[in-house]
Structure formats: structure tokens, C-alpha cells
Amino acid sequence: MNNKYLFLVSFFICMIHLVYSEIDGEDKIQAPEFKEMYKKMLLEKRKAQHEAAKRIADLGNKKKENEMLKVVINKLFETLKSSLENLAKKNKNNDNKLRIDKDSIEDVSSVIENCAFASDLALRFPKFFHKVYDKNKNWQFTLETAISITLQSKLADETSEKAIYLVKKNRKVKK
């Protein structure tokens, strides 16, 4: 993991705590100040994801590209599953309503980022993504759930939301 990414993650977590502590009211994480700050941080992370997808596409060798995609997609779904499980534990008493607070924001953030990245990969590498995704019912459920949470959170930037909607439509994601 490079230092720039670690810095951004650390900065993001500090900003969450700062914004969270400065906003009055019960639903602090939903405050407009937090949402705008979060979207700016998400855009920075999305730039890194776009670069990663571009580097894979620029490998120039289909076999290497597919091997790299396999590793990236496996890790992506492993991370999504873990974040979703953590959220389920933290939100088990909220009647299926997503509660975003200081205890769950890291998992929500992980779901949003990885859902958006999965959407990028599905749109940029549709044949390979379709090949591995359609065979794996667990991944289908994971992505359906991640899409639902991402859209419910209203924290994704407009470009990421468009990509997610396209994947939802193209992959016949039900949620």
C-alpha cells in the first residue's frame, strides 16, 4: 500500500471524527457538511481506482490482464463481503434501515468504494467480469447488497452512481 493512499485514509478518518464532533444533532453523519467532505474524499479514492483499472487495461497481454483481474476481483469481493458482514452486525437492530454513524462509517465507506470499483471493472472489462460474476451466486448477492447500501447511503458521487446504475441494469441486479 503506498503512502499517499495511507495518508488519504488517515486524513479521511480524522475528518470524519472532526466533522462528527462539530455538528450538532442526532444524525451527524447525514449532515450536508459531512456528505460534501466525504464525496471529495471518495473522488480522490476513485481516481486511484480508475488508474488501477487503466493499468490493467494497458498490460497489453490478455492472459496477464485476466490474471490480474482475477486477483483484483477476488480481493474486491472478499473485502465487500467482510464490510457487509460488519455492517450487518452493527445494524442488526435497525429494521433494515441503514444507520450511518461513527461506528459504521468505515464499513459503509468500504462498501461504497468497492461497489463503485466493481462497477468500473464490470463496465471496462465486461466479458471477463460477466464470466466470473455470473458463476458465483455469493458474489451476485454481495454486489446486490452493496448496490442497495451504496444507493441508500446517498454518499456516492454522481459518476459512481451512474456506473452503479448501469451495472445494476446490465447485470439484472434486483435491489
PDB file of N, CA and C in Angstrom, residues 57 62 65-66 69 73 118-134 166-167 170-171:
ATOM      1  N   ALA A  57      -5.796  -2.515 -18.012  1.00  0.00           N
ATOM      2  CA  ALA A  57      -6.139  -2.477 -19.439  1.00  0.00           C
ATOM      3  C   ALA A  57      -4.901  -2.249 -20.312  1.00  0.00           C
ATOM      4  N   LYS A  62      -3.584 -10.192 -22.922  1.00  0.00           N
ATOM      5  CA  LYS A  62      -4.892 -10.628 -22.418  1.00  0.00           C
ATOM      6  C   LYS A  62      -4.770 -11.627 -21.269  1.00  0.00           C
ATOM      7  N   GLU A  65      -3.746  -9.686 -18.228  1.00  0.00           N
ATOM      8  CA  GLU A  65      -4.900  -8.859 -17.856  1.00  0.00           C
ATOM      9  C   GLU A  65      -5.918  -9.694 -17.085  1.00  0.00           C
ATOM     10  N   ASN A  66      -6.241 -10.872 -17.609  1.00  0.00           N
ATOM     11  CA  ASN A  66      -7.217 -11.744 -16.947  1.00  0.00           C
ATOM     12  C   ASN A  66      -6.717 -12.245 -15.596  1.00  0.00           C
ATOM     13  N   LEU A  69      -7.031  -9.275 -13.248  1.00  0.00           N
ATOM     14  CA  LEU A  69      -8.446  -9.054 -12.940  1.00  0.00           C
ATOM     15  C   LEU A  69      -8.970 -10.091 -11.953  1.00  0.00           C
ATOM     16  N   ILE A  73     -10.540  -8.811  -8.578  1.00  0.00           N
ATOM     17  CA  ILE A  73     -11.966  -9.055  -8.349  1.00  0.00           C
ATOM     18  C   ILE A  73     -12.178  -9.968  -7.143  1.00  0.00           C
ATOM     19  N   ALA A 118     -16.148  -2.187  -8.401  1.00  0.00           N
ATOM     20  CA  ALA A 118     -16.715  -3.358  -9.087  1.00  0.00           C
ATOM     21  C   ALA A 118     -17.485  -2.907 -10.326  1.00  0.00           C
ATOM     22  N   SER A 119     -18.199  -1.806 -10.200  1.00  0.00           N
ATOM     23  CA  SER A 119     -18.941  -1.271 -11.344  1.00  0.00           C
ATOM     24  C   SER A 119     -17.998  -0.842 -12.462  1.00  0.00           C
ATOM     25  N   ASP A 120     -16.906  -0.173 -12.087  1.00  0.00           N
ATOM     26  CA  ASP A 120     -15.903   0.216 -13.096  1.00  0.00           C
ATOM     27  C   ASP A 120     -15.359  -1.004 -13.836  1.00  0.00           C
ATOM     28  N   LEU A 121     -15.001  -2.023 -13.070  1.00  0.00           N
ATOM     29  CA  LEU A 121     -14.429  -3.225 -13.683  1.00  0.00           C
ATOM     30  C   LEU A 121     -15.457  -3.935 -14.563  1.00  0.00           C
ATOM     31  N   ALA A 122     -16.703  -3.969 -14.117  1.00  0.00           N
ATOM     32  CA  ALA A 122     -17.762  -4.605 -14.904  1.00  0.00           C
ATOM     33  C   ALA A 122     -17.985  -3.866 -16.220  1.00  0.00           C
ATOM     34  N   LEU A 123     -17.866  -2.554 -16.197  1.00  0.00           N
ATOM     35  CA  LEU A 123     -18.081  -1.767 -17.416  1.00  0.00           C
ATOM     36  C   LEU A 123     -16.853  -1.740 -18.319  1.00  0.00           C
ATOM     37  N   ARG A 124     -15.671  -1.770 -17.735  1.00  0.00           N
ATOM     38  CA  ARG A 124     -14.442  -1.707 -18.523  1.00  0.00           C
ATOM     39  C   ARG A 124     -14.028  -3.074 -19.061  1.00  0.00           C
ATOM     40  N   PHE A 125     -14.309  -4.124 -18.311  1.00  0.00           N
ATOM     41  CA  PHE A 125     -13.934  -5.490 -18.704  1.00  0.00           C
ATOM     42  C   PHE A 125     -15.172  -6.393 -18.653  1.00  0.00           C
ATOM     43  N   PRO A 126     -16.181  -6.097 -19.453  1.00  0.00           N
ATOM     44  CA  PRO A 126     -17.464  -6.804 -19.312  1.00  0.00           C
ATOM     45  C   PRO A 126     -17.395  -8.307 -19.552  1.00  0.00           C
ATOM     46  N   LYS A 127     -16.610  -8.758 -20.520  1.00  0.00           N
ATOM     47  CA  LYS A 127     -16.555 -10.199 -20.807  1.00  0.00           C
ATOM     48  C   LYS A 127     -15.977 -10.970 -19.631  1.00  0.00           C
ATOM     49  N   PHE A 128     -14.846 -10.510 -19.115  1.00  0.00           N
ATOM     50  CA  PHE A 128     -14.223 -11.224 -18.003  1.00  0.00           C
ATOM     51  C   PHE A 128     -15.084 -11.122 -16.753  1.00  0.00           C
ATOM     52  N   PHE A 129     -15.559  -9.924 -16.456  1.00  0.00           N
ATOM     53  CA  PHE A 129     -16.373  -9.740 -15.258  1.00  0.00           C
ATOM     54  C   PHE A 129     -17.621 -10.618 -15.317  1.00  0.00           C
ATOM     55  N   HIS A 130     -18.293 -10.614 -16.453  1.00  0.00           N
ATOM     56  CA  HIS A 130     -19.502 -11.416 -16.646  1.00  0.00           C
ATOM     57  C   HIS A 130     -19.193 -12.906 -16.466  1.00  0.00           C
ATOM     58  N   LYS A 131     -18.061 -13.311 -16.991  1.00  0.00           N
ATOM     59  CA  LYS A 131     -17.654 -14.720 -16.910  1.00  0.00           C
ATOM     60  C   LYS A 131     -17.501 -15.188 -15.465  1.00  0.00           C
ATOM     61  N   VAL A 132     -16.862 -14.405 -14.611  1.00  0.00           N
ATOM     62  CA  VAL A 132     -16.634 -14.833 -13.229  1.00  0.00           C
ATOM     63  C   VAL A 132     -17.808 -14.496 -12.313  1.00  0.00           C
ATOM     64  N   TYR A 133     -18.458 -13.384 -12.569  1.00  0.00           N
ATOM     65  CA  TYR A 133     -19.557 -12.933 -11.709  1.00  0.00           C
ATOM     66  C   TYR A 133     -20.789 -13.830 -11.849  1.00  0.00           C
ATOM     67  N   ASP A 134     -21.144 -14.169 -13.057  1.00  0.00           N
ATOM     68  CA  ASP A 134     -22.367 -14.935 -13.284  1.00  0.00           C
ATOM     69  C   ASP A 134     -22.305 -16.352 -12.724  1.00  0.00           C
ATOM     70  N   LEU A 166     -25.785   1.577 -14.090  1.00  0.00           N
ATOM     71  CA  LEU A 166     -25.566   0.820 -15.330  1.00  0.00           C
ATOM     72  C   LEU A 166     -25.312  -0.651 -15.049  1.00  0.00           C
ATOM     73  N   VAL A 167     -24.494  -0.919 -14.059  1.00  0.00           N
ATOM     74  CA  VAL A 167     -24.203  -2.310 -13.694  1.00  0.00           C
ATOM     75  C   VAL A 167     -25.457  -2.979 -13.159  1.00  0.00           C
ATOM     76  N   ASN A 170     -27.499  -3.694 -16.241  1.00  0.00           N
ATOM     77  CA  ASN A 170     -26.882  -4.673 -17.142  1.00  0.00           C
ATOM     78  C   ASN A 170     -26.738  -6.058 -16.511  1.00  0.00           C
ATOM     79  N   ARG A 171     -26.524  -6.121 -15.231  1.00  0.00           N
ATOM     80  CA  ARG A 171     -26.342  -7.407 -14.545  1.00  0.00           C
ATOM     81  C   ARG A 171     -27.634  -7.911 -13.960  1.00  0.00           C
TER      82      ARG A 171
END
